[in-house]
GROMACS .gro file of C-alpha atoms in nm:
model
   84
    1UNK     CA    1   9.007   8.733   8.376
    2UNK     CA    2   9.058   9.078   8.526
    3UNK     CA    3   8.687   9.117   8.611
    4UNK     CA    4   8.671   8.771   8.768
    5UNK     CA    5   8.984   8.845   8.973
    6UNK     CA    6   8.839   9.173   9.098
    7UNK     CA    7   8.510   9.006   9.195
    8UNK     CA    8   8.695   8.729   9.378
    9UNK     CA    9   8.909   8.987   9.560
   10UNK     CA   10   8.593   9.167   9.676
   11UNK     CA   11   8.445   8.839   9.792
   12UNK     CA   12   8.769   8.769   9.980
   13UNK     CA   13   8.710   9.077  10.196
   14UNK     CA   14   8.437   8.891  10.386
   15UNK     CA   15   8.491   8.524  10.299
   16UNK     CA   16   8.772   8.280  10.245
   17UNK     CA   17   8.829   8.216   9.875
   18UNK     CA   18   9.062   7.949   9.741
   19UNK     CA   19   9.123   7.958   9.367
   20UNK     CA   20   9.358   7.758   9.147
   21UNK     CA   21   9.427   7.951   8.827
   22UNK     CA   22   9.664   7.978   8.536
   23UNK     CA   23   9.542   8.329   8.454
   24UNK     CA   24   9.778   8.604   8.571
   25UNK     CA   25   9.486   8.850   8.567
   26UNK     CA   26   9.312   8.642   8.835
   27UNK     CA   27   9.625   8.554   9.035
   28UNK     CA   28   9.739   8.916   9.055
   29UNK     CA   29   9.422   9.011   9.245
   30UNK     CA   30   9.487   8.768   9.530
   31UNK     CA   31   9.552   8.888   9.884
   32UNK     CA   32   9.795   8.597   9.924
   33UNK     CA   33   9.947   8.379   9.656
   34UNK     CA   34  10.078   8.024   9.672
   35UNK     CA   35  10.255   7.809   9.418
   36UNK     CA   36  10.151   7.443   9.392
   37UNK     CA   37  10.417   7.201   9.271
   38UNK     CA   38  10.388   6.833   9.186
   39UNK     CA   39  10.689   6.618   9.269
   40UNK     CA   40  10.756   6.253   9.204
   41UNK     CA   41  10.977   6.027   9.415
   42UNK     CA   42  11.009   5.648   9.389
   43UNK     CA   43  10.699   5.630   9.170
   44UNK     CA   44  10.484   5.830   9.415
   45UNK     CA   45  10.345   6.176   9.346
   46UNK     CA   46  10.355   6.452   9.607
   47UNK     CA   47  10.204   6.798   9.604
   48UNK     CA   48  10.389   7.086   9.763
   49UNK     CA   49  10.234   7.424   9.842
   50UNK     CA   50  10.467   7.722   9.883
   51UNK     CA   51  10.357   8.065  10.005
   52UNK     CA   52  10.507   8.339   9.787
   53UNK     CA   53  10.660   8.660   9.914
   54UNK     CA   54  10.631   8.982   9.714
   55UNK     CA   55  10.936   8.919   9.492
   56UNK     CA   56  10.824   8.562   9.425
   57UNK     CA   57  10.476   8.688   9.335
   58UNK     CA   58  10.627   8.919   9.074
   59UNK     CA   59  10.831   8.632   8.929
   60UNK     CA   60  10.534   8.393   8.922
   61UNK     CA   61  10.296   8.642   8.757
   62UNK     CA   62  10.572   8.728   8.508
   63UNK     CA   63  10.614   8.355   8.434
   64UNK     CA   64  10.240   8.322   8.382
   65UNK     CA   65  10.252   8.615   8.140
   66UNK     CA   66  10.562   8.522   7.945
   67UNK     CA   67  10.621   8.151   7.982
   68UNK     CA   68  10.974   8.022   8.030
   69UNK     CA   69  11.145   8.344   7.918
   70UNK     CA   70  11.096   8.596   8.199
   71UNK     CA   71  11.214   8.937   8.083
   72UNK     CA   72  11.229   9.286   8.229
   73UNK     CA   73  10.916   9.360   8.025
   74UNK     CA   74  10.716   9.072   8.176
   75UNK     CA   75  10.842   9.163   8.526
   76UNK     CA   76  10.733   9.522   8.471
   77UNK     CA   77  10.389   9.407   8.352
   78UNK     CA   78  10.363   9.176   8.656
   79UNK     CA   79  10.447   9.462   8.894
   80UNK     CA   80  10.184   9.676   8.725
   81UNK     CA   81   9.924   9.397   8.755
   82UNK     CA   82  10.012   9.356   9.124
   83UNK     CA   83   9.984   9.737   9.159
   84UNK     CA   84  10.343   9.782   9.277
   0.00000   0.00000   0.00000
């Protein structure tokens, strides 16, 4: 995942790259990160795309690493992956 993320980041220097991933190693290499949510209302499905700021990026990568239980350890690992 890390190697793929690094290659995609390099490609993103000269081209637009859009990637949907569940791998924190890939997501952490992004120049910009978005969260895609699926909502349902009155039997209809809607997709919502939210740009993430730096703090939200840390939380999302930490969630990808640790699942539902986000801890100081997963946050620290996320910051390290994001090179903060």
